[in-house]
GROMACS .gro file of C-alpha atoms in nm:
model
  325
    1MET     CA    1   1.449   0.997  -1.950
    2SER     CA    2   1.817   0.919  -1.949
    3ASP     CA    3   1.971   0.576  -1.922
    4VAL     CA    4   2.071   0.464  -1.575
    5SER     CA    5   2.384   0.258  -1.516
    6LYS     CA    6   2.404   0.005  -1.236
    7SER     CA    7   2.655   0.229  -1.059
    8ASP     CA    8   2.417   0.527  -1.058
    9LEU     CA    9   2.056   0.428  -0.994
   10THR     CA   10   1.962   0.798  -1.005
   11LYS     CA   11   2.097   0.835  -0.647
   12ARG     CA   12   1.775   1.005  -0.538
   13ILE     CA   13   1.482   0.815  -0.397
   14ALA     CA   14   1.136   0.952  -0.319
   15VAL     CA   15   0.932   0.747  -0.072
   16LEU     CA   16   0.554   0.784  -0.057
   17GLY     CA   17   0.319   0.584   0.162
   18ALA     CA   18  -0.023   0.482   0.029
   19PRO     CA   19  -0.205   0.328   0.328
   20ILE     CA   20  -0.498   0.181   0.140
   21GLU     CA   21  -0.658  -0.144   0.255
   22ILE     CA   22  -1.011  -0.147   0.113
   23GLY     CA   23  -0.904  -0.301  -0.219
   24ALA     CA   24  -0.852  -0.632  -0.037
   25SER     CA   25  -1.078  -0.845   0.180
   26GLN     CA   26  -0.836  -0.862   0.475
   27ARG     CA   27  -0.784  -0.538   0.669
   28GLY     CA   28  -0.443  -0.436   0.802
   29THR     CA   29  -0.236  -0.326   0.502
   30LEU     CA   30  -0.287   0.039   0.596
   31MET     CA   31  -0.016  -0.026   0.858
   32GLY     CA   32   0.229  -0.140   0.589
   33PRO     CA   33   0.405   0.193   0.526
   34ALA     CA   34   0.468   0.246   0.898
   35ALA     CA   35   0.598  -0.110   0.937
   36LEU     CA   36   0.846  -0.068   0.650
   37ARG     CA   37   0.975   0.257   0.793
   38THR     CA   38   1.003   0.102   1.140
   39ALA     CA   39   1.194  -0.194   0.994
   40GLY     CA   40   1.459   0.048   0.870
   41LEU     CA   41   1.388   0.093   0.500
   42LEU     CA   42   1.492   0.458   0.480
   43THR     CA   43   1.803   0.406   0.692
   44LEU     CA   44   1.912   0.116   0.472
   45LEU     CA   45   1.869   0.315   0.152
   46GLU     CA   46   2.058   0.610   0.297
   47GLY     CA   47   2.336   0.368   0.393
   48LEU     CA   48   2.360   0.275   0.026
   49SER     CA   49   2.445   0.639  -0.054
   50PHE     CA   50   2.103   0.744  -0.180
   51ALA     CA   51   1.951   1.079  -0.099
   52VAL     CA   52   1.615   0.970   0.038
   53GLN     CA   53   1.321   1.205   0.071
   54ASP     CA   54   1.023   1.072   0.264
   55HIS     CA   55   0.704   1.238   0.143
   56GLY     CA   56   0.500   1.084   0.422
   57ASP     CA   57   0.169   0.907   0.368
   58LEU     CA   58  -0.086   1.009   0.109
   59SER     CA   59  -0.429   1.113   0.237
   60VAL     CA   60  -0.755   1.136   0.046
   61ALA     CA   61  -0.962   1.278   0.331
   62GLU     CA   62  -1.021   1.605   0.145
   63VAL     CA   63  -1.061   1.453  -0.204
   64ALA     CA   64  -1.412   1.489  -0.343
   65HIS     CA   65  -1.610   1.199  -0.486
   66LEU     CA   66  -1.682   1.188  -0.857
   67ASP     CA   67  -2.032   1.134  -0.987
   68ASP     CA   68  -1.968   0.872  -1.258
   69ALA     CA   69  -2.168   0.551  -1.244
   70ALA     CA   70  -1.987   0.297  -1.028
   71PRO     CA   71  -1.939  -0.036  -1.212
   72GLY     CA   72  -2.086  -0.351  -1.064
   73ASN     CA   73  -1.864  -0.606  -0.890
   74THR     CA   74  -1.624  -0.338  -0.764
   75ARG     CA   75  -1.619  -0.329  -0.386
   76HIS     CA   76  -1.544   0.015  -0.236
   77TYR     CA   77  -1.514   0.160  -0.586
   78ARG     CA   78  -1.581   0.519  -0.487
   79GLU     CA   79  -1.316   0.534  -0.216
   80ILE     CA   80  -1.059   0.348  -0.425
   81GLN     CA   81  -1.127   0.593  -0.706
   82ARG     CA   82  -1.025   0.877  -0.474
   83TRP     CA   83  -0.700   0.698  -0.388
   84ILE     CA   84  -0.612   0.613  -0.749
   85ARG     CA   85  -0.676   0.962  -0.887
   86THR     CA   86  -0.466   1.118  -0.613
   87LEU     CA   87  -0.185   0.865  -0.629
   88SER     CA   88  -0.156   0.881  -1.008
   89ALA     CA   89  -0.104   1.258  -0.996
   90ARG     CA   90   0.156   1.229  -0.717
   91ALA     CA   91   0.337   0.943  -0.891
   92TYR     CA   92   0.364   1.153  -1.206
   93GLU     CA   93   0.511   1.443  -1.008
   94LEU     CA   94   0.765   1.222  -0.834
   95ALA     CA   95   0.872   1.055  -1.159
   96GLN     CA   96   0.907   1.396  -1.322
   97SER     CA   97   1.141   1.503  -1.040
   98GLY     CA   98   1.407   1.257  -1.155
   99ALA     CA   99   1.401   1.055  -0.834
  100VAL     CA  100   1.322   0.684  -0.815
  101PRO     CA  101   0.976   0.666  -0.653
  102ILE     CA  102   0.908   0.389  -0.402
  103PHE     CA  103   0.541   0.350  -0.314
  104LEU     CA  104   0.473   0.185   0.021
  105GLY     CA  105   0.143   0.002   0.048
  106GLY     CA  106  -0.121  -0.068   0.119
  107ASP     CA  107  -0.296  -0.327  -0.096
  108HIS     CA  108  -0.221  -0.386  -0.464
  109SER     CA  109  -0.502  -0.163  -0.589
  110LEU     CA  110  -0.260   0.127  -0.533
  111SER     CA  111  -0.063   0.018  -0.842
  112MET     CA  112  -0.347   0.140  -1.061
  113GLY     CA  113  -0.243   0.489  -0.954
  114SER     CA  114   0.131   0.457  -0.901
  115VAL     CA  115   0.206   0.280  -1.229
  116ASN     CA  116  -0.034   0.499  -1.426
  117GLY     CA  117   0.148   0.811  -1.310
  118VAL     CA  118   0.491   0.668  -1.385
  119ALA     CA  119   0.372   0.539  -1.724
  120ARG     CA  120   0.244   0.887  -1.811
  121HIS     CA  121   0.588   1.028  -1.736
  122CYS     CA  122   0.759   0.759  -1.945
  123ARG     CA  123   0.522   0.814  -2.236
  124GLU     CA  124   0.607   1.184  -2.241
  125ALA     CA  125   0.977   1.095  -2.227
  126GLY     CA  126   0.943   0.859  -2.523
  127ARG     CA  127   1.029   0.543  -2.328
  128GLU     CA  128   0.835   0.219  -2.289
  129LEU     CA  129   0.753   0.128  -1.930
  130PHE     CA  130   0.755  -0.243  -1.852
  131VAL     CA  131   0.597  -0.369  -1.532
  132LEU     CA  132   0.738  -0.671  -1.346
  133TRP     CA  133   0.454  -0.812  -1.135
  134LEU     CA  134   0.614  -1.014  -0.853
  135ASP     CA  135   0.300  -1.172  -0.712
  136ALA     CA  136   0.135  -1.502  -0.628
  137HIS     CA  137  -0.170  -1.374  -0.815
  138ALA     CA  138  -0.211  -1.241  -1.169
  139ASP     CA  139  -0.445  -0.957  -1.062
  140TYR     CA  140  -0.585  -0.961  -1.414
  141ASN     CA  141  -0.955  -0.971  -1.331
  142THR     CA  142  -1.208  -0.716  -1.450
  143PRO     CA  143  -1.552  -0.635  -1.310
  144ALA     CA  144  -1.687  -0.887  -1.563
  145THR     CA  145  -1.460  -1.174  -1.451
  146THR     CA  146  -1.399  -1.118  -1.081
  147ILE     CA  147  -1.533  -1.365  -0.828
  148THR     CA  148  -1.488  -1.148  -0.518
  149GLY     CA  149  -1.521  -0.793  -0.646
  150ASN     CA  150  -1.200  -0.702  -0.463
  151MET     CA  151  -1.024  -0.438  -0.670
  152HIS     CA  152  -0.669  -0.535  -0.576
  153GLY     CA  153  -0.729  -0.830  -0.809
  154MET     CA  154  -0.805  -0.597  -1.102
  155SER     CA  155  -0.497  -0.377  -1.088
  156ALA     CA  156  -0.283  -0.539  -1.359
  157ALA     CA  157  -0.579  -0.561  -1.597
  158PHE     CA  158  -0.657  -0.192  -1.545
  159LEU     CA  159  -0.297  -0.097  -1.624
  160CYS     CA  160  -0.319  -0.285  -1.953
  161GLY     CA  161  -0.630  -0.092  -2.057
  162GLU     CA  162  -0.888  -0.363  -2.001
  163PRO     CA  163  -1.243  -0.225  -2.001
  164GLY     CA  164  -1.471  -0.199  -1.699
  165LEU     CA  165  -1.298   0.068  -1.491
  166ASP     CA  166  -1.288   0.340  -1.754
  167GLY     CA  167  -1.398   0.619  -1.522
  168LEU     CA  168  -1.166   0.530  -1.236
  169LEU     CA  169  -0.919   0.813  -1.297
  170GLY     CA  170  -1.174   1.084  -1.364
  171GLN     CA  171  -0.994   1.367  -1.547
  172GLU     CA  172  -0.650   1.231  -1.460
  173PRO     CA  173  -0.485   1.110  -1.787
  174ARG     CA  174  -0.484   0.733  -1.832
  175ALA     CA  175  -0.152   0.597  -1.958
  176SER     CA  176  -0.219   0.231  -2.023
  177ILE     CA  177   0.061  -0.007  -2.112
  178ASP     CA  178   0.035  -0.275  -2.376
  179SER     CA  179  -0.015  -0.628  -2.247
  180SER     CA  180   0.327  -0.715  -2.394
  181GLN     CA  181   0.479  -0.476  -2.137
  182LEU     CA  182   0.342  -0.669  -1.839
  183GLU     CA  183   0.557  -0.950  -1.695
  184LEU     CA  184   0.388  -1.174  -1.439
  185PHE     CA  185   0.647  -1.352  -1.225
  186GLY     CA  186   0.602  -1.611  -0.950
  187THR     CA  187   0.233  -1.660  -1.024
  188ARG     CA  188   0.061  -1.958  -0.867
  189SER     CA  189  -0.306  -1.863  -0.821
  190ILE     CA  190  -0.522  -1.762  -1.120
  191ASP     CA  191  -0.902  -1.765  -1.156
  192LYS     CA  192  -1.054  -1.947  -1.455
  193LEU     CA  193  -1.194  -1.647  -1.644
  194GLU     CA  194  -0.885  -1.447  -1.552
  195ASN     CA  195  -0.667  -1.718  -1.706
  196ASP     CA  196  -0.874  -1.714  -2.025
  197LEU     CA  197  -0.821  -1.338  -2.054
  198LEU     CA  198  -0.447  -1.371  -1.992
  199ARG     CA  199  -0.419  -1.630  -2.267
  200HIS     CA  200  -0.621  -1.418  -2.507
  201ARG     CA  201  -0.397  -1.117  -2.441
  202ARG     CA  202  -0.082  -1.335  -2.452
  203VAL     CA  203   0.050  -1.185  -2.130
  204SER     CA  204   0.397  -1.311  -2.042
  205LEU     CA  205   0.384  -1.529  -1.732
  206ALA     CA  206   0.661  -1.707  -1.543
  207ASP     CA  207   0.473  -1.925  -1.299
  208MET     CA  208   0.621  -2.129  -1.016
  209ARG     CA  209   0.637  -2.436  -1.242
  210GLN     CA  210   0.883  -2.253  -1.468
  211ILE     CA  211   1.077  -2.128  -1.169
  212ASP     CA  212   1.095  -2.481  -1.025
  213GLU     CA  213   1.219  -2.614  -1.359
  214PHE     CA  214   1.464  -2.341  -1.459
  215GLY     CA  215   1.532  -2.150  -1.136
  216VAL     CA  216   1.466  -1.778  -1.108
  217GLY     CA  217   1.775  -1.675  -1.305
  218VAL     CA  218   1.661  -1.788  -1.650
  219PRO     CA  219   1.314  -1.627  -1.653
  220ILE     CA  220   1.428  -1.302  -1.488
  221ARG     CA  221   1.712  -1.276  -1.740
  222ARG     CA  222   1.455  -1.316  -2.018
  223VAL     CA  223   1.258  -1.021  -1.876
  224ILE     CA  224   1.571  -0.807  -1.848
  225ASP     CA  225   1.683  -0.888  -2.202
  226LYS     CA  226   1.336  -0.809  -2.340
  227VAL     CA  227   1.324  -0.468  -2.171
  228LYS     CA  228   1.678  -0.382  -2.282
  229ALA     CA  229   1.608  -0.487  -2.640
  230ARG     CA  230   1.320  -0.239  -2.655
  231HIS     CA  231   1.517   0.036  -2.480
  232GLY     CA  232   1.261   0.033  -2.201
  233VAL     CA  233   1.263   0.095  -1.830
  234LEU     CA  234   1.116  -0.116  -1.552
  235HIS     CA  235   0.868  -0.070  -1.272
  236VAL     CA  236   0.882  -0.343  -1.007
  237SER     CA  237   0.548  -0.409  -0.840
  238PHE     CA  238   0.642  -0.629  -0.545
  239ASP     CA  239   0.355  -0.802  -0.369
  240VAL     CA  240   0.483  -0.961  -0.049
  241ASP     CA  241   0.286  -1.280  -0.124
  242PHE     CA  242   0.537  -1.343  -0.404
  243LEU     CA  243   0.737  -1.494  -0.119
  244ASP     CA  244   0.657  -1.828   0.036
  245PRO     CA  245   0.444  -1.790   0.352
  246GLY     CA  246   0.721  -1.960   0.550
  247VAL     CA  247   0.944  -1.665   0.464
  248ALA     CA  248   0.679  -1.392   0.477
  249PRO     CA  249   0.371  -1.475   0.685
  250GLY     CA  250   0.253  -1.115   0.713
  251VAL     CA  251   0.015  -1.105   0.416
  252GLY     CA  252  -0.360  -1.153   0.390
  253THR     CA  253  -0.363  -1.379   0.082
  254THR     CA  254  -0.093  -1.638   0.144
  255VAL     CA  255  -0.041  -1.905  -0.123
  256PRO     CA  256   0.193  -2.198  -0.051
  257GLY     CA  257   0.489  -2.264  -0.278
  258GLY     CA  258   0.624  -1.913  -0.326
  259ALA     CA  259   0.975  -1.784  -0.378
  260THR     CA  260   1.234  -1.873  -0.118
  261TYR     CA  261   1.442  -1.616   0.065
  262ARG     CA  262   1.744  -1.681  -0.156
  263GLU     CA  263   1.544  -1.692  -0.483
  264ALA     CA  264   1.390  -1.355  -0.402
  265HIS     CA  265   1.729  -1.202  -0.327
  266LEU     CA  266   1.867  -1.330  -0.656
  267VAL     CA  267   1.577  -1.170  -0.845
  268MET     CA  268   1.644  -0.838  -0.674
  269GLU     CA  269   2.019  -0.857  -0.727
  270MET     CA  270   1.979  -0.930  -1.098
  271LEU     CA  271   1.731  -0.644  -1.134
  272HIS     CA  272   1.979  -0.408  -0.970
  273ASP     CA  273   2.259  -0.525  -1.198
  274SER     CA  274   2.038  -0.458  -1.501
  275GLY     CA  275   2.017  -0.084  -1.424
  276LEU     CA  276   1.659  -0.079  -1.555
  277VAL     CA  277   1.454  -0.017  -1.242
  278GLN     CA  278   1.304   0.332  -1.226
  279SER     CA  279   1.016   0.286  -0.979
  280VAL     CA  280   0.890   0.036  -0.723
  281ASP     CA  281   0.572  -0.066  -0.539
  282ILE     CA  282   0.583  -0.263  -0.214
  283VAL     CA  283   0.232  -0.391  -0.146
  284GLU     CA  284   0.017  -0.621   0.066
  285LEU     CA  285   0.236  -0.619   0.378
  286ASN     CA  286  -0.006  -0.673   0.666
  287PRO     CA  287   0.172  -0.616   1.001
  288PHE     CA  288  -0.139  -0.734   1.187
  289LEU     CA  289  -0.069  -1.083   1.051
  290ASP     CA  290   0.309  -1.072   1.085
  291GLU     CA  291   0.530  -1.246   1.342
  292ARG     CA  292   0.708  -0.977   1.542
  293GLY     CA  293   0.800  -0.780   1.231
  294ARG     CA  294   0.968  -1.071   1.053
  295THR     CA  295   0.804  -1.008   0.716
  296ALA     CA  296   0.872  -0.635   0.722
  297ARG     CA  297   1.239  -0.692   0.798
  298THR     CA  298   1.268  -0.949   0.519
  299VAL     CA  299   1.107  -0.709   0.270
  300VAL     CA  300   1.349  -0.433   0.371
  301GLU     CA  301   1.643  -0.667   0.311
  302LEU     CA  302   1.508  -0.752  -0.034
  303ILE     CA  303   1.468  -0.386  -0.126
  304GLY     CA  304   1.826  -0.343  -0.011
  305SER     CA  305   1.934  -0.601  -0.270
  306LEU     CA  306   1.727  -0.425  -0.535
  307PHE     CA  307   1.917  -0.104  -0.468
  308GLY     CA  308   2.265  -0.249  -0.454
  309GLN     CA  309   2.332  -0.407  -0.115
  310GLN     CA  310   2.574  -0.696  -0.155
  311ILE     CA  311   2.596  -1.015   0.047
  312THR     CA  312   2.925  -0.897   0.195
  313ASP     CA  313   2.751  -0.578   0.314
  314ARG     CA  314   2.452  -0.752   0.470
  315PRO     CA  315   2.426  -0.860   0.833
  316THR     CA  316   2.350  -1.227   0.890
  317PRO     CA  317   1.976  -1.247   0.811
  318THR     CA  318   1.867  -1.420   1.131
  319ASN     CA  319   1.521  -1.270   1.092
  320ALA     CA  320   1.473  -1.463   0.767
  321ILE     CA  321   1.432  -1.785   0.962
  322GLY     CA  322   1.256  -1.635   1.260
  323PRO     CA  323   1.366  -1.569   1.616
  324ASP     CA  324   1.209  -1.878   1.767
  325ARG     CA  325   1.314  -2.156   1.530
   0.00000   0.00000   0.00000
């Protein structure tokens, strides 16, 4: 994998929808990929001089079930297993193509497949993959610690090789990252046993207290410097509930006190300037809960900043404050 300068973010983008919703308790995220396309994501990226190939939405209708023993406390395990196996293989193919893959969700359980496939590619290329987890939640539960059994809350733990979901990928190679390669950012809701596990693993976490105290610039710069020092590359896993519900109401697990519109744009702009981003998830957008597409449009604007759109290029973001305020 070659280095990528901020003036040449590979110039090719591969978009793949993963309309999975059963990893969460609130239905509706299966409409997320369509909402992002409708809000103009592909048009925006093409306007930034990227060659964008839309691979459509993934389907697992014809994927056979495996016969491993399903772990306890894993709701909809068998169907999620089909999604993760399929998505991991497709993510690996897209990463191998040299394009920047953008995975449109869907709930956060999809990251168990998307990141695994990208990490497999990076491992073969001799590069460390770091994962920036922009999320209100740590998603570091396991079947042994989870309260709800919802698998979108186990995705980060699975990526770091935590036990309990060892058969999830079937014969698909598992490419776990070390816990030092996971960067939780914007966290403000963690379960007790989950927190104990995070502390034991010494996972890096920039919670909203740190962001309130230092702003977003200091902790995101720390992440960037860490990845650069280890000659790594970065996957951004962007859960829409990273944003404050006042900015992005269209999610099923809103937590007050999230990132503001401007803070989120600064994060994305700094990530773009770093030249480190090689793959992206956009997850947990629930159009059923949105206000006339406001959240989808805001997310598209943020992805624009991640891929190089400048303030002087951006229309006045009237949708960020809502049409009826």
